[in-house]
């Protein structure tokens, strides 16, 4: 535009300048403020007082069914204030794990079989064998199944899990331990391949304690702490909406995340297996509570 020539609002808008930007410039001129913003001249960051911070923790920690916008309205503060406070409290949003749809018999058997596992192996440590599925984009998780927690190992199963029919796809990956001690018990998934004759013969020949097939409850991910491990690992693999271009790239990313995972957290998850089994033998599964 030519200097010294008069222009109307329409001229600036025709050049693609937003109306709000134009009015903001005019307001700054009216208030006798400089055109450029001075460092530190913005609104000071707001912090929640201790009482509201405690209320925020009560609203979110190990809870679902709450959003940051709802909390901001309840606490009469800004959305970013809530977001910053949750970071300070180390409370993170996580995706719920889906429980395959269980039959009535599986629901009734869960409490009885967990009681049997507890009586047989409550004084032993657990080696849990399992597999999970990784896709290139992890598009199977939607944004509506979210819960908040500062420590996933302490979050109740009713918050971490939701029920849905089984639907698996993508590449598989297995986690297992090759170390064995007489104080350990091996707990495989109840897949037929894990109870093949050659597998059972090997376990018995080596005098390895393991969960017999008739004692192994079906479709009970909330009892198996390794399910939380997969959730944590997938959160790292697919952080910031990461997508793999091919399976080789996906495999390399999984290996990298495994190397960098918090070993102490993994141990705490494994140590919580006995507590999970005890809870189910006393109270049953989510559907029966």
mmCIF file of C-alpha atoms in Angstrom:
data_model
loop_
_atom_site.group_PDB
_atom_site.id
_atom_site.type_symbol
_atom_site.label_atom_id
_atom_site.label_comp_id
_atom_site.label_asym_id
_atom_site.label_seq_id
_atom_site.Cartn_x
_atom_site.Cartn_y
_atom_site.Cartn_z
ATOM 1 C CA UNK A 1 0.000 0.000 0.000
ATOM 2 C CA UNK A 2 1.098 3.571 -0.736
ATOM 3 C CA UNK A 3 2.231 5.673 2.202
ATOM 4 C CA UNK A 4 0.291 8.904 2.763
ATOM 5 C CA UNK A 5 -2.879 7.481 1.240
ATOM 6 C CA UNK A 6 -6.017 6.953 3.309
ATOM 7 C CA UNK A 7 -7.368 3.410 3.687
ATOM 8 C CA UNK A 8 -10.610 2.086 5.110
ATOM 9 C CA UNK A 9 -11.226 -1.090 7.107
ATOM 10 C CA UNK A 10 -12.385 -2.842 3.934
ATOM 11 C CA UNK A 11 -9.041 -2.160 2.243
ATOM 12 C CA UNK A 12 -7.123 -3.915 5.021
ATOM 13 C CA UNK A 13 -9.559 -6.818 5.162
ATOM 14 C CA UNK A 14 -9.239 -7.221 1.388
ATOM 15 C CA UNK A 15 -5.506 -7.705 1.970
ATOM 16 C CA UNK A 16 -6.293 -10.620 4.282
ATOM 17 C CA UNK A 17 -5.776 -8.831 7.597
ATOM 18 C CA UNK A 18 -8.235 -10.179 10.240
ATOM 19 C CA UNK A 19 -10.750 -7.705 11.656
ATOM 20 C CA UNK A 20 -9.671 -8.530 15.228
ATOM 21 C CA UNK A 21 -6.038 -7.662 14.388
ATOM 22 C CA UNK A 22 -7.039 -4.280 12.981
ATOM 23 C CA UNK A 23 -9.185 -3.417 16.005
ATOM 24 C CA UNK A 24 -6.396 -4.578 18.318
ATOM 25 C CA UNK A 25 -3.910 -2.209 16.652
ATOM 26 C CA UNK A 26 -6.365 0.685 16.823
ATOM 27 C CA UNK A 27 -7.049 -0.016 20.511
ATOM 28 C CA UNK A 28 -3.332 -0.002 21.313
ATOM 29 C CA UNK A 29 -3.001 3.339 19.470
ATOM 30 C CA UNK A 30 -5.968 4.714 21.434
ATOM 31 C CA UNK A 31 -4.390 3.548 24.720
ATOM 32 C CA UNK A 32 -1.081 5.152 23.685
ATOM 33 C CA UNK A 33 0.744 1.832 23.787
ATOM 34 C CA UNK A 34 3.716 0.949 21.562
ATOM 35 C CA UNK A 35 3.092 -1.159 18.464
ATOM 36 C CA UNK A 36 5.345 -3.991 19.694
ATOM 37 C CA UNK A 37 4.610 -5.872 22.881
ATOM 38 C CA UNK A 38 7.071 -5.494 25.759
ATOM 39 C CA UNK A 39 8.407 -8.608 27.441
ATOM 40 C CA UNK A 40 6.606 -9.263 30.723
ATOM 41 C CA UNK A 41 3.709 -6.935 29.930
ATOM 42 C CA UNK A 42 1.177 -9.735 29.602
ATOM 43 C CA UNK A 43 -1.187 -11.129 32.173
ATOM 44 C CA UNK A 44 0.699 -12.703 35.110
ATOM 45 C CA UNK A 45 0.350 -16.484 35.336
ATOM 46 C CA UNK A 46 -2.378 -17.552 37.739
ATOM 47 C CA UNK A 47 -1.816 -20.329 40.269
ATOM 48 C CA UNK A 48 -4.329 -22.276 42.298
ATOM 49 C CA UNK A 49 -4.168 -21.837 46.072
ATOM 50 C CA UNK A 50 -3.442 -24.999 48.121
ATOM 51 C CA UNK A 51 -7.130 -25.645 48.891
ATOM 52 C CA UNK A 52 -8.149 -25.527 45.226
ATOM 53 C CA UNK A 53 -5.100 -27.586 44.265
ATOM 54 C CA UNK A 54 -6.239 -30.292 46.693
ATOM 55 C CA UNK A 55 -9.757 -30.088 45.237
ATOM 56 C CA UNK A 56 -8.320 -30.484 41.744
ATOM 57 C CA UNK A 57 -6.417 -33.599 42.794
ATOM 58 C CA UNK A 58 -9.616 -35.037 44.274
ATOM 59 C CA UNK A 59 -11.487 -34.348 41.016
ATOM 60 C CA UNK A 60 -8.928 -35.969 38.710
ATOM 61 C CA UNK A 61 -6.588 -38.451 40.388
ATOM 62 C CA UNK A 62 -7.670 -42.035 39.531
ATOM 63 C CA UNK A 63 -10.924 -40.680 38.104
ATOM 64 C CA UNK A 64 -12.802 -40.663 34.810
ATOM 65 C CA UNK A 65 -15.874 -38.768 33.615
ATOM 66 C CA UNK A 66 -14.286 -35.347 34.202
ATOM 67 C CA UNK A 67 -12.886 -32.825 31.742
ATOM 68 C CA UNK A 68 -10.525 -29.928 32.282
ATOM 69 C CA UNK A 69 -13.205 -27.482 31.120
ATOM 70 C CA UNK A 70 -15.636 -28.790 33.732
ATOM 71 C CA UNK A 71 -12.978 -28.458 36.422
ATOM 72 C CA UNK A 72 -12.186 -24.891 35.343
ATOM 73 C CA UNK A 73 -15.861 -23.939 35.772
ATOM 74 C CA UNK A 74 -16.070 -25.642 39.175
ATOM 75 C CA UNK A 75 -12.900 -23.989 40.469
ATOM 76 C CA UNK A 76 -13.657 -20.647 38.793
ATOM 77 C CA UNK A 77 -10.341 -20.431 36.975
ATOM 78 C CA UNK A 78 -8.963 -20.610 33.455
ATOM 79 C CA UNK A 79 -8.519 -23.765 31.417
ATOM 80 C CA UNK A 80 -4.741 -23.302 31.165
ATOM 81 C CA UNK A 81 -4.576 -22.862 34.949
ATOM 82 C CA UNK A 82 -6.118 -26.321 35.338
ATOM 83 C CA UNK A 83 -3.788 -27.760 32.710
ATOM 84 C CA UNK A 84 -0.689 -26.316 34.401
ATOM 85 C CA UNK A 85 -1.848 -27.473 37.840
ATOM 86 C CA UNK A 86 -2.359 -31.054 36.619
ATOM 87 C CA UNK A 87 1.198 -31.057 35.275
ATOM 88 C CA UNK A 88 2.438 -29.822 38.635
ATOM 89 C CA UNK A 89 0.543 -32.665 40.352
ATOM 90 C CA UNK A 90 1.958 -35.157 37.818
ATOM 91 C CA UNK A 91 -1.577 -36.242 36.913
ATOM 92 C CA UNK A 92 -1.765 -37.429 33.316
ATOM 93 C CA UNK A 93 -4.599 -38.376 30.982
ATOM 94 C CA UNK A 94 -4.568 -41.994 29.795
ATOM 95 C CA UNK A 95 -6.658 -44.121 27.476
ATOM 96 C CA UNK A 96 -8.836 -46.836 28.928
ATOM 97 C CA UNK A 97 -8.101 -50.455 28.140
ATOM 98 C CA UNK A 98 -10.958 -52.361 26.521
ATOM 99 C CA UNK A 99 -12.116 -55.579 28.177
ATOM 100 C CA UNK A 100 -13.411 -58.207 25.729
ATOM 101 C CA UNK A 101 -17.081 -58.988 26.234
ATOM 102 C CA UNK A 102 -17.297 -61.743 28.854
ATOM 103 C CA UNK A 103 -19.822 -64.544 29.115
ATOM 104 C CA UNK A 104 -21.841 -65.094 32.270
ATOM 105 C CA UNK A 105 -19.727 -68.162 33.058
ATOM 106 C CA UNK A 106 -16.467 -66.215 32.696
ATOM 107 C CA UNK A 107 -17.799 -63.570 35.078
ATOM 108 C CA UNK A 108 -18.811 -66.150 37.693
ATOM 109 C CA UNK A 109 -15.599 -68.170 37.265
ATOM 110 C CA UNK A 110 -13.326 -65.147 37.718
ATOM 111 C CA UNK A 111 -13.952 -64.798 41.450
ATOM 112 C CA UNK A 112 -13.634 -68.534 42.120
ATOM 113 C CA UNK A 113 -10.461 -68.992 40.042
ATOM 114 C CA UNK A 114 -8.792 -65.901 41.500
ATOM 115 C CA UNK A 115 -9.456 -67.383 44.926
ATOM 116 C CA UNK A 116 -7.704 -70.564 43.795
ATOM 117 C CA UNK A 117 -4.736 -68.613 42.384
ATOM 118 C CA UNK A 118 -4.427 -66.623 45.598
ATOM 119 C CA UNK A 119 -4.426 -69.724 47.802
ATOM 120 C CA UNK A 120 -1.883 -71.552 45.627
ATOM 121 C CA UNK A 121 0.537 -68.767 44.748
ATOM 122 C CA UNK A 122 0.082 -65.837 47.160
ATOM 123 C CA UNK A 123 3.620 -66.323 48.497
ATOM 124 C CA UNK A 124 5.238 -66.418 45.064
ATOM 125 C CA UNK A 125 6.258 -63.760 42.547
ATOM 126 C CA UNK A 126 4.724 -63.745 39.072
ATOM 127 C CA UNK A 127 6.187 -64.139 35.600
ATOM 128 C CA UNK A 128 3.387 -63.094 33.253
ATOM 129 C CA UNK A 129 3.497 -64.063 29.597
ATOM 130 C CA UNK A 130 1.364 -62.091 27.168
ATOM 131 C CA UNK A 131 1.220 -60.487 23.748
ATOM 132 C CA UNK A 132 -0.191 -57.243 22.457
ATOM 133 C CA UNK A 133 -0.896 -55.646 19.111
ATOM 134 C CA UNK A 134 0.758 -52.585 17.598
ATOM 135 C CA UNK A 135 -0.547 -50.925 14.451
ATOM 136 C CA UNK A 136 1.165 -48.296 12.311
ATOM 137 C CA UNK A 137 -1.097 -45.484 13.557
ATOM 138 C CA UNK A 138 -2.749 -46.934 16.695
ATOM 139 C CA UNK A 139 -6.098 -45.674 15.366
ATOM 140 C CA UNK A 140 -8.039 -48.151 17.516
ATOM 141 C CA UNK A 141 -7.976 -45.727 20.451
ATOM 142 C CA UNK A 142 -10.525 -42.902 20.407
ATOM 143 C CA UNK A 143 -10.510 -39.735 22.456
ATOM 144 C CA UNK A 144 -13.648 -40.428 24.477
ATOM 145 C CA UNK A 145 -12.229 -43.150 26.727
ATOM 146 C CA UNK A 146 -9.957 -41.160 29.019
ATOM 147 C CA UNK A 147 -9.095 -41.273 32.701
ATOM 148 C CA UNK A 148 -6.618 -39.302 34.812
ATOM 149 C CA UNK A 149 -4.001 -40.687 37.188
ATOM 150 C CA UNK A 150 -0.761 -39.807 38.934
ATOM 151 C CA UNK A 151 0.159 -43.505 39.293
ATOM 152 C CA UNK A 152 -1.495 -46.085 37.041
ATOM 153 C CA UNK A 153 -0.571 -48.923 39.412
ATOM 154 C CA UNK A 154 -2.929 -47.439 42.053
ATOM 155 C CA UNK A 155 -5.862 -46.724 39.734
ATOM 156 C CA UNK A 156 -8.940 -48.964 40.309
ATOM 157 C CA UNK A 157 -9.829 -51.396 37.482
ATOM 158 C CA UNK A 158 -13.286 -49.837 37.159
ATOM 159 C CA UNK A 159 -11.581 -46.608 36.045
ATOM 160 C CA UNK A 160 -8.829 -48.080 33.847
ATOM 161 C CA UNK A 161 -10.973 -50.533 31.910
ATOM 162 C CA UNK A 162 -14.141 -50.442 29.832
ATOM 163 C CA UNK A 163 -15.952 -53.348 28.214
ATOM 164 C CA UNK A 164 -16.093 -53.978 24.491
ATOM 165 C CA UNK A 165 -16.116 -56.892 22.070
ATOM 166 C CA UNK A 166 -12.685 -58.160 21.107
ATOM 167 C CA UNK A 167 -11.285 -56.699 17.876
ATOM 168 C CA UNK A 168 -7.529 -57.139 17.295
ATOM 169 C CA UNK A 169 -5.382 -56.258 14.304
ATOM 170 C CA UNK A 170 -1.806 -55.320 13.447
ATOM 171 C CA UNK A 171 1.589 -56.677 14.461
ATOM 172 C CA UNK A 172 2.073 -58.745 17.609
ATOM 173 C CA UNK A 173 4.819 -58.425 20.202
ATOM 174 C CA UNK A 174 5.498 -60.652 23.211
ATOM 175 C CA UNK A 175 6.988 -59.842 26.610
ATOM 176 C CA UNK A 176 8.308 -62.631 28.808
ATOM 177 C CA UNK A 177 10.988 -63.439 31.351
ATOM 178 C CA UNK A 178 13.512 -66.244 30.902
ATOM 179 C CA UNK A 179 14.791 -66.050 34.487
ATOM 180 C CA UNK A 180 13.405 -68.634 36.877
ATOM 181 C CA UNK A 181 13.563 -69.169 40.611
ATOM 182 C CA UNK A 182 11.620 -71.630 42.754
ATOM 183 C CA UNK A 183 9.829 -68.661 44.330
ATOM 184 C CA UNK A 184 8.276 -67.707 40.985
ATOM 185 C CA UNK A 185 5.154 -68.902 39.197
ATOM 186 C CA UNK A 186 4.694 -68.700 35.432
ATOM 187 C CA UNK A 187 1.295 -67.297 34.346
ATOM 188 C CA UNK A 188 0.677 -67.633 30.592
ATOM 189 C CA UNK A 189 -2.226 -66.308 28.599
ATOM 190 C CA UNK A 190 -4.962 -68.903 28.186
ATOM 191 C CA UNK A 191 -4.209 -69.473 24.500
ATOM 192 C CA UNK A 192 -4.069 -73.062 23.238
ATOM 193 C CA UNK A 193 -0.463 -72.627 22.067
ATOM 194 C CA UNK A 194 0.627 -71.832 25.627
ATOM 195 C CA UNK A 195 -0.808 -75.149 26.846
ATOM 196 C CA UNK A 196 0.449 -77.395 24.048
ATOM 197 C CA UNK A 197 1.766 -80.784 25.175
ATOM 198 C CA UNK A 198 5.396 -79.954 24.360
ATOM 199 C CA UNK A 199 5.167 -76.717 26.377
ATOM 200 C CA UNK A 200 3.613 -78.437 29.404
ATOM 201 C CA UNK A 201 6.147 -81.265 29.260
ATOM 202 C CA UNK A 202 9.025 -78.773 29.242
ATOM 203 C CA UNK A 203 7.611 -76.860 32.233
ATOM 204 C CA UNK A 204 7.105 -80.038 34.233
ATOM 205 C CA UNK A 205 10.522 -81.474 33.346
ATOM 206 C CA UNK A 206 12.166 -78.270 34.571
ATOM 207 C CA UNK A 207 9.980 -78.328 37.706
ATOM 208 C CA UNK A 208 8.628 -74.855 36.898
ATOM 209 C CA UNK A 209 5.590 -73.720 38.832
ATOM 210 C CA UNK A 210 2.897 -72.538 36.437
ATOM 211 C CA UNK A 211 -0.848 -71.836 36.367
ATOM 212 C CA UNK A 212 -2.694 -74.881 35.081
ATOM 213 C CA UNK A 213 -5.197 -74.288 32.300
ATOM 214 C CA UNK A 214 -8.177 -75.245 34.486
ATOM 215 C CA UNK A 215 -7.051 -72.646 37.058
ATOM 216 C CA UNK A 216 -6.474 -69.866 34.515
ATOM 217 C CA UNK A 217 -9.403 -67.396 34.290
ATOM 218 C CA UNK A 218 -10.436 -66.260 30.808
ATOM 219 C CA UNK A 219 -10.711 -62.647 29.656
ATOM 220 C CA UNK A 220 -9.401 -61.124 32.875
ATOM 221 C CA UNK A 221 -6.983 -58.319 31.841
ATOM 222 C CA UNK A 222 -7.602 -56.318 35.031
ATOM 223 C CA UNK A 223 -5.869 -59.081 37.024
ATOM 224 C CA UNK A 224 -2.797 -59.137 34.792
ATOM 225 C CA UNK A 225 -0.536 -56.175 35.499
ATOM 226 C CA UNK A 226 1.164 -56.605 32.143
ATOM 227 C CA UNK A 227 -1.917 -54.969 30.560
ATOM 228 C CA UNK A 228 -0.903 -51.702 32.225
ATOM 229 C CA UNK A 229 2.622 -52.222 30.915
ATOM 230 C CA UNK A 230 1.300 -52.406 27.336
ATOM 231 C CA UNK A 231 -0.707 -49.230 27.936
ATOM 232 C CA UNK A 232 2.389 -47.367 29.134
ATOM 233 C CA UNK A 233 4.531 -48.694 26.289
ATOM 234 C CA UNK A 234 1.969 -47.748 23.631
ATOM 235 C CA UNK A 235 1.699 -44.288 25.149
ATOM 236 C CA UNK A 236 5.422 -43.837 24.554
ATOM 237 C CA UNK A 237 5.435 -45.409 21.076
ATOM 238 C CA UNK A 238 2.551 -43.284 19.794
ATOM 239 C CA UNK A 239 3.413 -40.077 21.712
ATOM 240 C CA UNK A 240 2.511 -36.847 19.901
ATOM 241 C CA UNK A 241 0.353 -38.769 17.386
ATOM 242 C CA UNK A 242 3.415 -40.544 15.945
ATOM 243 C CA UNK A 243 2.783 -42.806 12.950
ATOM 244 C CA UNK A 244 5.041 -45.494 11.518
ATOM 245 C CA UNK A 245 5.569 -45.712 7.773
ATOM 246 C CA UNK A 246 6.265 -49.457 7.872
ATOM 247 C CA UNK A 247 6.552 -52.370 10.292
ATOM 248 C CA UNK A 248 10.343 -52.118 10.488
ATOM 249 C CA UNK A 249 10.136 -48.517 11.669
ATOM 250 C CA UNK A 250 7.438 -49.539 14.154
ATOM 251 C CA UNK A 251 9.583 -52.387 15.534
ATOM 252 C CA UNK A 252 12.601 -50.089 15.975
ATOM 253 C CA UNK A 253 10.478 -47.541 17.829
ATOM 254 C CA UNK A 254 9.087 -50.233 20.164
ATOM 255 C CA UNK A 255 12.615 -51.465 20.960
ATOM 256 C CA UNK A 256 13.801 -47.920 21.663
ATOM 257 C CA UNK A 257 10.873 -47.240 24.000
ATOM 258 C CA UNK A 258 11.484 -50.551 25.784
ATOM 259 C CA UNK A 259 15.086 -49.581 26.471
ATOM 260 C CA UNK A 260 14.032 -46.233 27.928
ATOM 261 C CA UNK A 261 11.065 -47.410 30.008
ATOM 262 C CA UNK A 262 11.105 -46.877 33.779
ATOM 263 C CA UNK A 263 12.220 -50.229 35.241
ATOM 264 C CA UNK A 264 11.041 -49.304 38.742
ATOM 265 C CA UNK A 265 7.527 -48.709 37.398
ATOM 266 C CA UNK A 266 7.532 -52.122 35.698
ATOM 267 C CA UNK A 267 8.549 -53.771 38.975
ATOM 268 C CA UNK A 268 5.793 -51.971 40.869
ATOM 269 C CA UNK A 269 3.249 -53.200 38.334
ATOM 270 C CA UNK A 270 4.460 -56.791 38.703
ATOM 271 C CA UNK A 271 4.379 -56.557 42.483
ATOM 272 C CA UNK A 272 0.745 -55.417 42.302
ATOM 273 C CA UNK A 273 -0.445 -58.670 40.683
ATOM 274 C CA UNK A 274 -1.168 -60.354 44.024
ATOM 275 C CA UNK A 275 -3.227 -57.349 45.138
ATOM 276 C CA UNK A 276 -5.291 -57.463 41.919
ATOM 277 C CA UNK A 277 -6.039 -61.159 42.292
ATOM 278 C CA UNK A 278 -7.026 -60.643 45.929
ATOM 279 C CA UNK A 279 -9.401 -57.827 44.969
ATOM 280 C CA UNK A 280 -11.209 -59.965 42.374
ATOM 281 C CA UNK A 281 -11.501 -62.997 44.667
ATOM 282 C CA UNK A 282 -13.181 -60.749 47.228
ATOM 283 C CA UNK A 283 -15.316 -58.466 45.029
ATOM 284 C CA UNK A 284 -15.559 -60.099 41.602
ATOM 285 C CA UNK A 285 -15.017 -58.406 38.230
ATOM 286 C CA UNK A 286 -16.234 -54.976 37.135
ATOM 287 C CA UNK A 287 -19.562 -56.231 35.786
ATOM 288 C CA UNK A 288 -20.517 -57.866 39.102
ATOM 289 C CA UNK A 289 -19.559 -54.944 41.371
#
